[in-house]
Short mmCIF file of C-alpha atoms and ligand atoms in Angstrom, two decimals:
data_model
loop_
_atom_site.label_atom_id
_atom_site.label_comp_id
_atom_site.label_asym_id
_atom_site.label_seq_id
_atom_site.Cartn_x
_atom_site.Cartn_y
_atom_site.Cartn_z
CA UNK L 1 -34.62 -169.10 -23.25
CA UNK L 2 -31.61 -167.21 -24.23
CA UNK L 3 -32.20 -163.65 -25.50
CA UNK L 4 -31.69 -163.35 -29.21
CA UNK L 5 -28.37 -161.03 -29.90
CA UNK L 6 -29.41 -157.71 -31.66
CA UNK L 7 -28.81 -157.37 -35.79
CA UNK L 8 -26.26 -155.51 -36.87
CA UNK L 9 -26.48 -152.58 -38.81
CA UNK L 10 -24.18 -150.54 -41.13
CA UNK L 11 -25.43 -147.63 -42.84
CA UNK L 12 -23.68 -144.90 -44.20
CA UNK L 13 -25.56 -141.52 -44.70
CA UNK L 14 -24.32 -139.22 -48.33
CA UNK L 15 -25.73 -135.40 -48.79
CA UNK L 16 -26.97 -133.26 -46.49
CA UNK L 17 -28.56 -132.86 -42.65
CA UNK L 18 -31.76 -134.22 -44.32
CA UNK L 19 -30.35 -137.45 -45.08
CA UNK L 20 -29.13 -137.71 -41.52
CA UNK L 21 -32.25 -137.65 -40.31
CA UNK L 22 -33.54 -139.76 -42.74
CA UNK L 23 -31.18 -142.01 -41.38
CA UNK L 24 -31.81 -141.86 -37.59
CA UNK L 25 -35.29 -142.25 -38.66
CA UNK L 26 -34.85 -145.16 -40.25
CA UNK L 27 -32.60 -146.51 -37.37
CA UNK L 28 -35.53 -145.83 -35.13
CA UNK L 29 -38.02 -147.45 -37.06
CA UNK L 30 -35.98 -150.89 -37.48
CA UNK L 31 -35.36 -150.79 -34.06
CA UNK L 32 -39.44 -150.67 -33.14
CA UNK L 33 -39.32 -154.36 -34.93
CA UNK L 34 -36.57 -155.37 -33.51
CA UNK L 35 -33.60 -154.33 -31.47
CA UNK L 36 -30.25 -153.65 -34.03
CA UNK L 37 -26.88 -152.25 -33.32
CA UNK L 38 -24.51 -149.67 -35.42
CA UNK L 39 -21.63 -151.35 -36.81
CA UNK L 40 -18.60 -150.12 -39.14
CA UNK L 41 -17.77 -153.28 -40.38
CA UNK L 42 -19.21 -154.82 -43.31
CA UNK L 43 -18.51 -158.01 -42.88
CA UNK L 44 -20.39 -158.27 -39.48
CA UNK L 45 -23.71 -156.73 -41.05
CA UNK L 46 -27.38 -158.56 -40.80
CA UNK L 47 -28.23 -155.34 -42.91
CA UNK L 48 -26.49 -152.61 -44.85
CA UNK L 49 -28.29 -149.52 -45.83
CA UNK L 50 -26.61 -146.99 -48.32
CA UNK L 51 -28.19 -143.24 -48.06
CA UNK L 52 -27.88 -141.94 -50.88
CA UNK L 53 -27.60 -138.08 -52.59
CA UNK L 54 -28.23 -137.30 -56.10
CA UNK L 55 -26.99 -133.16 -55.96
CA UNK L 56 -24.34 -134.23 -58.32
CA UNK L 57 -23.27 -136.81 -60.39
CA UNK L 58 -20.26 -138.22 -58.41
CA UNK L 59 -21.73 -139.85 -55.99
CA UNK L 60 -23.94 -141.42 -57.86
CA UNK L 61 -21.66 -143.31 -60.36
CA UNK L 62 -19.72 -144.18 -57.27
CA UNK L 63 -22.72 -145.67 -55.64
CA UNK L 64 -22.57 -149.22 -58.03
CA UNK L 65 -19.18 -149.79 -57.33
CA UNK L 66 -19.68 -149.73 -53.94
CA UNK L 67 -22.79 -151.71 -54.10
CA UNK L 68 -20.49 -154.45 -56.14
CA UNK L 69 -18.00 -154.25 -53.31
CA UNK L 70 -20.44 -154.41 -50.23
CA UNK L 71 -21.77 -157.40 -52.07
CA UNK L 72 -18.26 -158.88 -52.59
CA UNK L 73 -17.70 -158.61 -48.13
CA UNK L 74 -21.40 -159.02 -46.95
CA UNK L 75 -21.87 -161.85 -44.87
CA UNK L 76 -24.15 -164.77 -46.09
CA UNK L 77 -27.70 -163.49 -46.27
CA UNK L 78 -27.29 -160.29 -45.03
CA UNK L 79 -29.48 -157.45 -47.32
CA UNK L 80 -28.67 -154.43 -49.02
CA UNK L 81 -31.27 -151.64 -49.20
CA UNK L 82 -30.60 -148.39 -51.15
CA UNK L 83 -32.30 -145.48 -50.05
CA UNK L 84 -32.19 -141.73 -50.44
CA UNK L 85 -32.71 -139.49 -52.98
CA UNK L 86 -30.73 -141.44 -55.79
CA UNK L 87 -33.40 -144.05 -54.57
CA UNK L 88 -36.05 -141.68 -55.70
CA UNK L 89 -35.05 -141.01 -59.22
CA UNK L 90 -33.35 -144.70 -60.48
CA UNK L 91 -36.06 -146.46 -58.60
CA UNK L 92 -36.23 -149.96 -60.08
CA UNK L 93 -33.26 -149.18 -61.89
CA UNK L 94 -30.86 -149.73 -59.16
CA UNK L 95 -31.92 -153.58 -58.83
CA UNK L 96 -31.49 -153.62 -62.82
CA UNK L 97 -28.25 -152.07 -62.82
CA UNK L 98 -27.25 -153.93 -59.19
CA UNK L 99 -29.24 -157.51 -58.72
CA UNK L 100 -27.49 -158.03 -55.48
CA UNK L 101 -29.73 -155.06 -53.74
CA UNK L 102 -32.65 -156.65 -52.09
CA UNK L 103 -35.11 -153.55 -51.75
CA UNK L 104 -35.39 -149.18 -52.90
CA UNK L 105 -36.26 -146.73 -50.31
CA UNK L 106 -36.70 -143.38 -51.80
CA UNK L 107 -36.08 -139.73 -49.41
CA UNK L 108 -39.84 -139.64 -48.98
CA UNK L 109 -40.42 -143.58 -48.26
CA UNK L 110 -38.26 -143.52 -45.19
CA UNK L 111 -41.08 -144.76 -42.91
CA UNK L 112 -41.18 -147.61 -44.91
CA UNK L 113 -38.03 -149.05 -43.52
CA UNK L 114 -40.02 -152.32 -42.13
CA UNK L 115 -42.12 -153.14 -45.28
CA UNK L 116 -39.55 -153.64 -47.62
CA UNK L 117 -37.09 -155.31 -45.37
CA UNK L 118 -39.26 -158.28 -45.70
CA UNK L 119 -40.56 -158.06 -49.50
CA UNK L 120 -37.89 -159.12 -51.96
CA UNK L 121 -36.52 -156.74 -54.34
CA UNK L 122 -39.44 -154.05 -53.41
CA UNK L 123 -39.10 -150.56 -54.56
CA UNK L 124 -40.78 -147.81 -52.65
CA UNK L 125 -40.34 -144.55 -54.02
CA UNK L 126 -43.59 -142.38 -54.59
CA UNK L 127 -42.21 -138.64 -54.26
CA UNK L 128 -45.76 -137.65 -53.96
CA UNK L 129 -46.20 -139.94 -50.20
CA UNK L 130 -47.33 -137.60 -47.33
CA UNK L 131 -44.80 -138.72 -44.20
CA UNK L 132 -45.55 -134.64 -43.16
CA UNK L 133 -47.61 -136.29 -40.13
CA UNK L 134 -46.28 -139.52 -39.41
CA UNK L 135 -44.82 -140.20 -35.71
CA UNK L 136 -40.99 -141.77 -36.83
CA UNK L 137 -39.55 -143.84 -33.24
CA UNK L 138 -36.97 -142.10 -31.40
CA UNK L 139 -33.60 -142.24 -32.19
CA UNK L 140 -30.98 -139.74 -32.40
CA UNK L 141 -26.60 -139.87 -33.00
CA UNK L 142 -26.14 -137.52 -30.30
CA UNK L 143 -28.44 -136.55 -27.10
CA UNK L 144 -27.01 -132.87 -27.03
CA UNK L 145 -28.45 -131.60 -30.05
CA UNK L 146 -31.45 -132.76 -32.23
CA UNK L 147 -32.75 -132.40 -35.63
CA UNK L 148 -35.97 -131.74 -36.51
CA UNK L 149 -37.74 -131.77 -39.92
CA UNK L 150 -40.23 -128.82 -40.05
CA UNK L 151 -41.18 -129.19 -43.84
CA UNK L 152 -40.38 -132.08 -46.09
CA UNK L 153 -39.87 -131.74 -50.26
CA UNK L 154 -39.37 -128.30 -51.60
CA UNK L 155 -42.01 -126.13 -54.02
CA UNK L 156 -39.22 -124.20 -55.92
CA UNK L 157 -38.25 -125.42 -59.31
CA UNK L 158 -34.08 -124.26 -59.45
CA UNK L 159 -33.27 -125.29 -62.87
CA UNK L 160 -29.87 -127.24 -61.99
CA UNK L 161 -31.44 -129.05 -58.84
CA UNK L 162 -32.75 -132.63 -58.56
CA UNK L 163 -34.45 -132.22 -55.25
CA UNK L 164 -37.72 -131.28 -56.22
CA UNK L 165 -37.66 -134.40 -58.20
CA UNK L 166 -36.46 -136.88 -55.47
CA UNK L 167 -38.10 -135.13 -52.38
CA UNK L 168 -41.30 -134.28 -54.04
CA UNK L 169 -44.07 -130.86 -53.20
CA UNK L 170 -43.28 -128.86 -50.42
CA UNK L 171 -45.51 -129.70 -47.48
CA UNK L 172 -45.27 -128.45 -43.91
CA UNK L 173 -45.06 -130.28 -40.54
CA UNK L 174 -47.80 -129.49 -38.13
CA UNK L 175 -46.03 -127.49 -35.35
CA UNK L 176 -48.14 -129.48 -32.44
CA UNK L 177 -45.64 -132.21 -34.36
CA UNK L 178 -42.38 -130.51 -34.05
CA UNK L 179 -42.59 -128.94 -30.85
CA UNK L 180 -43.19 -132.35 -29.12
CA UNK L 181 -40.33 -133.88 -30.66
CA UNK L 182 -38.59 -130.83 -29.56
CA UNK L 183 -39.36 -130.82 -26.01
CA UNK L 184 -38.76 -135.02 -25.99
CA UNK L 185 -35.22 -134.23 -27.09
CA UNK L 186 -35.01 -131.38 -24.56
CA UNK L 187 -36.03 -134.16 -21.71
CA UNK L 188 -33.36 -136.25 -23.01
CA UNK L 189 -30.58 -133.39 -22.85
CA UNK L 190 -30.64 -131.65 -26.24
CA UNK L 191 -30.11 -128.13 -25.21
CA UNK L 192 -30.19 -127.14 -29.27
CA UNK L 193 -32.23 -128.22 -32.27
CA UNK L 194 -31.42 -127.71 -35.61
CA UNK L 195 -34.31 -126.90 -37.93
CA UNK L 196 -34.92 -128.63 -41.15
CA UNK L 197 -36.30 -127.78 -44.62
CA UNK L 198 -35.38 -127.12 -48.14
CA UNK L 199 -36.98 -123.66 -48.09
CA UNK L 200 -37.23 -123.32 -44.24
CA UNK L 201 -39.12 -119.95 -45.07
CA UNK L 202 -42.20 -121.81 -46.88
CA UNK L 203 -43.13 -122.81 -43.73
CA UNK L 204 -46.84 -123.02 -43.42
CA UNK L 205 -47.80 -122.40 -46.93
CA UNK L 206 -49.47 -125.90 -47.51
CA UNK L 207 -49.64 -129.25 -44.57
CA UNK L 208 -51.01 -132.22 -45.01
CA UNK L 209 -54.05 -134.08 -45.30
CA UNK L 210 -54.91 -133.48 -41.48
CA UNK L 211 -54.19 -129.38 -41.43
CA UNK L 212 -52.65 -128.01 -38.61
CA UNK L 213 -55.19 -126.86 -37.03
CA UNK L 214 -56.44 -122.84 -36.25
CA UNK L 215 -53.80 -122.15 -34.02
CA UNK L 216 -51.39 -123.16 -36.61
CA UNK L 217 -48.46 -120.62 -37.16
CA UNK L 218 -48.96 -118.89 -40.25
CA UNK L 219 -45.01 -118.88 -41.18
CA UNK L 220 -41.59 -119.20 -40.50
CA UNK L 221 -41.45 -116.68 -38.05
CA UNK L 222 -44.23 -117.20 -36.20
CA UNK L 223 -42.92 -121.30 -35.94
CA UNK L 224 -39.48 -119.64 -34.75
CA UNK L 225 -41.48 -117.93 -32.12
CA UNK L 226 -43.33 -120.68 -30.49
CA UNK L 227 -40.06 -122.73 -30.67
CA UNK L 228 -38.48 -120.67 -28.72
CA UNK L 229 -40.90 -120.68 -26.16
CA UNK L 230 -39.80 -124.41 -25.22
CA UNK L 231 -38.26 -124.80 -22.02
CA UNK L 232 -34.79 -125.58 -21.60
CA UNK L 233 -34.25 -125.18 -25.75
CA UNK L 234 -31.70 -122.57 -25.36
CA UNK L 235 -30.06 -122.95 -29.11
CA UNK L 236 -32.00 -123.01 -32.54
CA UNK L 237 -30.46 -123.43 -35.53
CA UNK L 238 -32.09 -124.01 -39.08
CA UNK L 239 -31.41 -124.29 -42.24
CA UNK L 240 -31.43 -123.65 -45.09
CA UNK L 241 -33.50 -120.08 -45.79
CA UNK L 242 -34.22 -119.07 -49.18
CA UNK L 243 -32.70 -115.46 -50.01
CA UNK L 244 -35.97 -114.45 -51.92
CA UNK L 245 -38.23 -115.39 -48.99
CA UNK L 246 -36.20 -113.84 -45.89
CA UNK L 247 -38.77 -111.17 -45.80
CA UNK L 248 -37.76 -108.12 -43.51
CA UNK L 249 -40.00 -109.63 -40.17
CA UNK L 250 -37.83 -113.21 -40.39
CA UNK L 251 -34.82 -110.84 -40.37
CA UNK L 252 -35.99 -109.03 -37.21
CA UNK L 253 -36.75 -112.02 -35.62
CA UNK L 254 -33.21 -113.77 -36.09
CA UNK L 255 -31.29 -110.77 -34.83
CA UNK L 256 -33.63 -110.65 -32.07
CA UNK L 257 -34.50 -113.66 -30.74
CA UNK L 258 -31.77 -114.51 -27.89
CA UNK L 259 -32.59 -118.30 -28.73
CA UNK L 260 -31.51 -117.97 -32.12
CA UNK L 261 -27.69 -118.78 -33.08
CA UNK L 262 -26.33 -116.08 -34.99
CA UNK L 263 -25.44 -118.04 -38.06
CA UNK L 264 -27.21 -117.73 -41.06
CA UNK L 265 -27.28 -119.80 -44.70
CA UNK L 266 -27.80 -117.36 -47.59
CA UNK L 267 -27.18 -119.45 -50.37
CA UNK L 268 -26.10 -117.35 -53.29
CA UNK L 269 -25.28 -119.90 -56.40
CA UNK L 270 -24.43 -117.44 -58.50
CA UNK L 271 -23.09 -113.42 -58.33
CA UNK L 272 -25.01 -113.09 -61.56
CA UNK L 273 -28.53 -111.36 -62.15
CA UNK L 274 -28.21 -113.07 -65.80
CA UNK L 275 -27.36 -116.94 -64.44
CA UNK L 276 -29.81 -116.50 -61.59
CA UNK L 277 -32.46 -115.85 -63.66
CA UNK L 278 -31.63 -118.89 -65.71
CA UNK L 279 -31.20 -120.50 -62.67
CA UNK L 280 -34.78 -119.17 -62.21
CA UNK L 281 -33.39 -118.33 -58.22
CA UNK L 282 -35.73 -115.08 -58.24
CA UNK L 283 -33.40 -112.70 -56.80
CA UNK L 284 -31.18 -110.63 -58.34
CA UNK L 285 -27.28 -109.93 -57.07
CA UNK L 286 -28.31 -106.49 -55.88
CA UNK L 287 -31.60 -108.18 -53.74
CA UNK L 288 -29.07 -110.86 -52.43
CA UNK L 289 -26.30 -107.76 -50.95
CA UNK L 290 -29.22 -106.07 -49.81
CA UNK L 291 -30.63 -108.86 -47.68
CA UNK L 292 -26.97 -109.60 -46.38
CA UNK L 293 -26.31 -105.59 -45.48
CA UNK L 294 -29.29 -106.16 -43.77
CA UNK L 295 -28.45 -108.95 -41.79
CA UNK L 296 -24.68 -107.51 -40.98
CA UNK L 297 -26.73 -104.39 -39.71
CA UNK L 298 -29.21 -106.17 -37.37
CA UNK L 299 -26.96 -108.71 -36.46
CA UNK L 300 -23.16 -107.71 -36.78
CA UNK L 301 -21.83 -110.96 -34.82
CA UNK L 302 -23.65 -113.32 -37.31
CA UNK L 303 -21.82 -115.58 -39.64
CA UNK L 304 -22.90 -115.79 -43.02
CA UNK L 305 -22.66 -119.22 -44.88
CA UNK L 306 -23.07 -119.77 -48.47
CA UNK L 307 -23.07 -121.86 -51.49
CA UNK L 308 -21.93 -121.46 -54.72
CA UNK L 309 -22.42 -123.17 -57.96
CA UNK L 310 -19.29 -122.46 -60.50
CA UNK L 311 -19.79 -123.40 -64.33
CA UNK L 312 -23.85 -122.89 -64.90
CA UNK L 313 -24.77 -123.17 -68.24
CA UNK L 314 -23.68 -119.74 -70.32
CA UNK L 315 -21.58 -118.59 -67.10
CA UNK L 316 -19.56 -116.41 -69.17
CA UNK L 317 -16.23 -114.86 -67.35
CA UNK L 318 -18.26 -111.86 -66.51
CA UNK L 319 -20.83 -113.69 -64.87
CA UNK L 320 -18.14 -115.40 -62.97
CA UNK L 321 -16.84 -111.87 -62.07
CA UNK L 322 -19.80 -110.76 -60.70
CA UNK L 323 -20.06 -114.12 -58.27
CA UNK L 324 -16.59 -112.95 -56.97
CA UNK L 325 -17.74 -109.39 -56.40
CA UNK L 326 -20.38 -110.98 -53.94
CA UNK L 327 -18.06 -112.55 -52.26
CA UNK L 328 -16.04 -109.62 -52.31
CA UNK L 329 -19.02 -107.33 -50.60
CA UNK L 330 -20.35 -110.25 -48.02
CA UNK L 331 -17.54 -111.92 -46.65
CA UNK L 332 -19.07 -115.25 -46.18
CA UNK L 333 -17.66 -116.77 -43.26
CA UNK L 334 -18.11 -120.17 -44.84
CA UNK L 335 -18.90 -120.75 -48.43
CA UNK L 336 -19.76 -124.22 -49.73
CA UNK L 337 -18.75 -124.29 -53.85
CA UNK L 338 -19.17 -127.08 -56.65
CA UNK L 339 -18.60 -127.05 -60.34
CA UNK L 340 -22.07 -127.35 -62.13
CA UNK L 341 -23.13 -130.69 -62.21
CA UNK L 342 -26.10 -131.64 -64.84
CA UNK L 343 -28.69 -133.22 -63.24
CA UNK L 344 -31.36 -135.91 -65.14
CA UNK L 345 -34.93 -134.66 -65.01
CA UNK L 346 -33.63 -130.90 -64.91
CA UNK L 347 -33.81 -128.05 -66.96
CA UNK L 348 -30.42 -126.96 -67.11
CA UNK L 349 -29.32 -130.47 -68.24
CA UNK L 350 -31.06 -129.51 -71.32
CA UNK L 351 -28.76 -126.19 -72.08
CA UNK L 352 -26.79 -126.28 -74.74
CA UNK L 353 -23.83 -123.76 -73.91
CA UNK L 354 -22.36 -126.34 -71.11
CA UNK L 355 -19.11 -124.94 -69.82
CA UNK L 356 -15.69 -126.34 -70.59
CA UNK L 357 -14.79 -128.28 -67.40
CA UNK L 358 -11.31 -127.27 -67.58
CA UNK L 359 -13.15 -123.25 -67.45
CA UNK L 360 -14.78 -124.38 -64.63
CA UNK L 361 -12.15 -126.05 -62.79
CA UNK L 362 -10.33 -123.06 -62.82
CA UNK L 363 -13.32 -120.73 -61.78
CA UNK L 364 -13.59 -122.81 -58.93
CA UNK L 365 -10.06 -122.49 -57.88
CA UNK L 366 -9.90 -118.84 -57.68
CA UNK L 367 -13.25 -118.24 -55.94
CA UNK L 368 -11.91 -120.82 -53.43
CA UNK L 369 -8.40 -119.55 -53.08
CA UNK L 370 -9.72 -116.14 -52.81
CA UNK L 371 -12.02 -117.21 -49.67
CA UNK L 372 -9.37 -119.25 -48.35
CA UNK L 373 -7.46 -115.55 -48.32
CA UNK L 374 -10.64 -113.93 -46.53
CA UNK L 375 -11.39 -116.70 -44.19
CA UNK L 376 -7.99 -116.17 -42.59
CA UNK L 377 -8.43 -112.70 -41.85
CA UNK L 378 -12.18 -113.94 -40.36
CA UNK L 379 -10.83 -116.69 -38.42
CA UNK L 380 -7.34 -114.33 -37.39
CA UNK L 381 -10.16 -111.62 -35.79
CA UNK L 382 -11.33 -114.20 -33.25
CA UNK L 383 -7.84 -114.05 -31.62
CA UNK L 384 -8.80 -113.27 -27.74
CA UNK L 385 -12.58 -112.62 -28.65
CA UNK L 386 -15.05 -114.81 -26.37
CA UNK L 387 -17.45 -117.04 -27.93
CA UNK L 388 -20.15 -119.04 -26.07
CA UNK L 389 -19.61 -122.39 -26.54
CA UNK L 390 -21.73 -125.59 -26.38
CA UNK L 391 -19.50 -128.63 -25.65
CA UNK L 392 -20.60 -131.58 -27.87
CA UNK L 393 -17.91 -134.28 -28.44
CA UNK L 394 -14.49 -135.30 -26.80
CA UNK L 395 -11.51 -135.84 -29.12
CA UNK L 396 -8.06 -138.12 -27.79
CA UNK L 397 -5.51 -135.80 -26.04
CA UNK L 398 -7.70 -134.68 -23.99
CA UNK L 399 -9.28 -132.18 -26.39
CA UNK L 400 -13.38 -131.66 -26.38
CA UNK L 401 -15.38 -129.80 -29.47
CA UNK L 402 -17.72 -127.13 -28.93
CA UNK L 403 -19.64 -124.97 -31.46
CA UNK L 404 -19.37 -121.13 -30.68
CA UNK L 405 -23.10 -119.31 -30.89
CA UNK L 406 -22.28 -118.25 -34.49
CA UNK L 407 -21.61 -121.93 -35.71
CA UNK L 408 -17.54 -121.88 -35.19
CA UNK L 409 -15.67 -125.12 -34.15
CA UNK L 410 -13.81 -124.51 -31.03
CA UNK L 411 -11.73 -126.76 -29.12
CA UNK L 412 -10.93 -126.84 -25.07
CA UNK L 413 -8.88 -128.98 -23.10
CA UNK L 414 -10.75 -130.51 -21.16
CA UNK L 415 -12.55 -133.64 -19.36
CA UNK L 416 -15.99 -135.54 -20.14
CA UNK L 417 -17.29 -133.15 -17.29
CA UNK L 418 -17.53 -130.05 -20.22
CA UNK L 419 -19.71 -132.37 -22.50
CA UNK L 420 -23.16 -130.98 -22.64
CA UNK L 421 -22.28 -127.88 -21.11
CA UNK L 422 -22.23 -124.45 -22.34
CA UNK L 423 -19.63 -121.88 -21.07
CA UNK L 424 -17.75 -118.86 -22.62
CA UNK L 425 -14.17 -119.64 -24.11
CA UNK L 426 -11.34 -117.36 -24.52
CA UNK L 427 -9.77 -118.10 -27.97
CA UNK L 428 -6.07 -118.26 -27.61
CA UNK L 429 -4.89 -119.86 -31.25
CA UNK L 430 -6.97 -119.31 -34.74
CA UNK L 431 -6.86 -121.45 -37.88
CA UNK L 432 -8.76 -121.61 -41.03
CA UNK L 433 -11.01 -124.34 -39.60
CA UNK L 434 -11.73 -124.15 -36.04
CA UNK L 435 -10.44 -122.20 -32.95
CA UNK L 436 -8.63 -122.86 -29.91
CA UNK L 437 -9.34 -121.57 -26.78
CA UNK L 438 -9.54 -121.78 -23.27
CA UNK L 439 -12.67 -122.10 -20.75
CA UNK L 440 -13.33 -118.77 -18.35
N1 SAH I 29 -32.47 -126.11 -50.62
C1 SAH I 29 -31.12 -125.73 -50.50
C2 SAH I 29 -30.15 -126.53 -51.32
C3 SAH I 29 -30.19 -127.99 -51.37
S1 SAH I 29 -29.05 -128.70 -52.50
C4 SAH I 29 -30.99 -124.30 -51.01
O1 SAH I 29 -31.77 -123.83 -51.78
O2 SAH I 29 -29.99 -123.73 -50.63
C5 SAH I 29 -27.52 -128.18 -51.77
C6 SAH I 29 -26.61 -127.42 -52.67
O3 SAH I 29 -26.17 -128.24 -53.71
C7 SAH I 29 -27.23 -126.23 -53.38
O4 SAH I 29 -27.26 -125.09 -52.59
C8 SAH I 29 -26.36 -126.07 -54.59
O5 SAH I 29 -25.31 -125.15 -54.35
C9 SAH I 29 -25.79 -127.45 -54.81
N2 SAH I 29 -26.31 -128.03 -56.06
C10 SAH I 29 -27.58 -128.37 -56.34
N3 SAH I 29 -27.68 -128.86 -57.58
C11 SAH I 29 -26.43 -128.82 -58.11
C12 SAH I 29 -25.88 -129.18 -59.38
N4 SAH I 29 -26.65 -129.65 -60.35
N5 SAH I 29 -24.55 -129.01 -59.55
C13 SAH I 29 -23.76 -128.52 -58.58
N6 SAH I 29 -24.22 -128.16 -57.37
C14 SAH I 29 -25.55 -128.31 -57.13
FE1 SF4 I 30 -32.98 -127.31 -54.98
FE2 SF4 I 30 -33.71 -124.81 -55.26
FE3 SF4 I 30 -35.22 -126.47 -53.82
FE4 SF4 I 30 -32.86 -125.68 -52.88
S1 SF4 I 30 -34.62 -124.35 -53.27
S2 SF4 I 30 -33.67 -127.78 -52.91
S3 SF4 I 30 -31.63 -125.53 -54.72
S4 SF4 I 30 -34.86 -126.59 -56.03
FE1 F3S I 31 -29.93 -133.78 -49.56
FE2 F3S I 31 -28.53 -134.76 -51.56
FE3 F3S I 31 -31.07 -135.30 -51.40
S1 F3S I 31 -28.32 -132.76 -50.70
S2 F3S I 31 -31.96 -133.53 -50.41
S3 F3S I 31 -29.50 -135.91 -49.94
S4 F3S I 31 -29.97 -134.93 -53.25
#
């Protein structure tokens, strides 16, 4: 009998590293049914999944549209399933607002994938379901690198974010979990693993139903520890910390730790003790330079990431001042901004001094133009510096990509026979966005 030709598959991930997994998982769990293949064409689709991300509005309003047209260029009888975090909070709303979607898959359903393939119109989105122990099939974008949830939901209750309410509680994977799906992506080349959590510090504050056992680790640190103790990991990344929980041992352990990439994620929102308390972030600005001082002395080679949120509620031009004065002091080698977006189901929606958008939109624009100014002078320092670079993906010309140690995007000439590797490059031209360089 001739073998039946695999389904065909297009999905297309919004939002963060989270929803990438998310995705791969759900790739891997179709595929235990049955076998189905990636495609970027919509019109060749048996099934078309739409990951969604709720952080801000945008998205969101965009999603219908692009459920109507999706609909419009399906093929007959193929299904559209809407997943992801905007999943979480419409729920059955998305099938009211959009008929032609067969079936909701909220962020913390994702194991789910098979059940509501084959129940019309079914909505699966309990934010409270425990997936903390559940053994997702293999299936990853890339062999070189993997990523790896270590906690799932997030316990902190920011007053502009959604998460909480589309992820759900805060609970921890067992680490007898994550370090076999470590060392299974080690076996299949992944010489890095990228470590995932809202709140990566709340590690081990609460697992699920089944515990973790008495040789659990009792916290971040102690996780980072055994991690690293996996042979032939030789990169760990994670993200993203929490600046009030990167207690002074955590700090120690990232300068320290050879294993560790020397890129870190402090993500600041706001320069502001006033708008971070109404952010209810628990630090104040002088906590947050502190804990980055620290970090530039322990680990002076370290890049320092950020995100900011322009336009809170009551963010009055001092407040906005004080946001650039943090920049000002840290440096970030990467910052990640956005003009406040109000959120259903949070707090801040609910504030009544909502800033102009035009005030905002022009907040925005000088914080960014002002890091476009610094990240010059970062990215102009490389020039002849050697970075360590892990070669991850060819390019045409004859080009491969590489992250440096510390996160950068460097590019080699080179052949296939760099991919995987990790050697020390030269850099010999410096932009804003990545780095040129040559192998040594
Ligand atoms: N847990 C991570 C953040 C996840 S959300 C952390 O605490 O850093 C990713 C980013 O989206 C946040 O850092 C924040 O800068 C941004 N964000 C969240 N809600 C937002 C909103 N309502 N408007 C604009 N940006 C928002
Ligand atoms: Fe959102 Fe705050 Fe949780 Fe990050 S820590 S996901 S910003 S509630
Ligand atoms: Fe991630 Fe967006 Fe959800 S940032 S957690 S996919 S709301």
């Amino acid at each position: 009998m001739p073998k039946t030709p695999p389904k065909k598959l297009y999905i297309e991930t919004l939002g963060c590293a989270m929803n990438q997994r998310d995705s791969e998982h759900m790739i891997a769990e179709l595929n235990r049914e049955e076998p189905y293949e990636l495609t970027d064409q919509i019109n060749t689709a048996d099934l078309i999944l739409i990951n969604t991300c709720s952080v801000r509005e945008k998205p969101v309003s965009k999603l219908f549209s692009e459920i109507g047209i999706f609909n419009k260029h399906k093929k007959e009888g193929a299904k559209i399933g809407v997943c992801g975090c905007t999943a979480s909070h419409l729920g059955d709303e998305v099938i009211r607002r959009a008929p032609s979607v067969d079936f909701v898959l909220g962020a913390r359903n994702v194991s789910r994938i098979n059940e509501v393939l084959h129940r019309p119109h079914a909505v699966e989105v309990e934010i409270d379901y425990d997936e903390s122990t559940y053994a997702f099939g293999e299936y990853r974008n890339t062999p070189l690198k993997a990523m790896v949830n270590i906690t799932i939901g997030c316990d902190k209750s920011c007053t502009y974010c959604i998460v909480p309410h589309t992820r759900g509680e805060e609970v921890s994977i067992p680490h007898t979990l994550i370090v076999r799906e470590i060392t299974k992506a080690v076996e299949g080349g992944a010489r890095e693993v990228m470590l995932l959590g809202q709140n990566v510090n709340g590690y081990g504050r609460r697992f699920g139903a089944g515990g973790a056992g008495e040789d659990a680790p009792r916290d971040f640190t102690e996780l980072l520890q055994i991690i690293s103790r996996i042979d032939g990991l030789e990169r760990i990344r994670f993200q993203s910390p929490h600046p009030l929980h990167m207690d002074d041992a955590f700090l120690h352990e990232f300068a320290t730790n050879p294993k560790i990439c020397k890129q870190i994620h402090v993500p600041l929102q706001s320069g502001s003790t006033r708008i971070l308390r109404a952010m209810k972030r628990g630090y104040t600005q002088e906590n947050f330079l502190e804990r980055c001082a620290k970090i530039r002395h322990l680990a002076p080679d370290a890049t320092i990431s950020t995100d900011v949120i322009v336009g809170f509620p009551g963010e009055s031009e001092e407040d906005f001042d004080a946001t650039m004065a943090v920049l000002e002091a840290v440096r970030f080698d990467q910052m990640f901004s956005f003009k406040y977006s109000p959120r259903p189901l949070t707090e801040a929606a609910e504030f009544t001094a909502q800033v102009p958008d035009e005030i905002a939109g022009a907040r925005l624009r000088r914080l960014q133009a002002r890091h476009n100014e610094i990240l010059v002078e970062v990215m102009d320092a490389q020039m002849g510096r050697v970075h360590r670079v892990y070669f991850e993906e060819l390019k045409s010309g004859g080009r491969i990509a590489g992250r440096a140690d510390d996160g950068k995007l460097v590019f080699v000439e080179g052949s296939e026979a760099l991919l995987g590797q990790i050697r020390d490059v030269e850099i010999t031209h410096t932009s804003r966005a990545a780095l040129d360089g040559r192998v040594i």
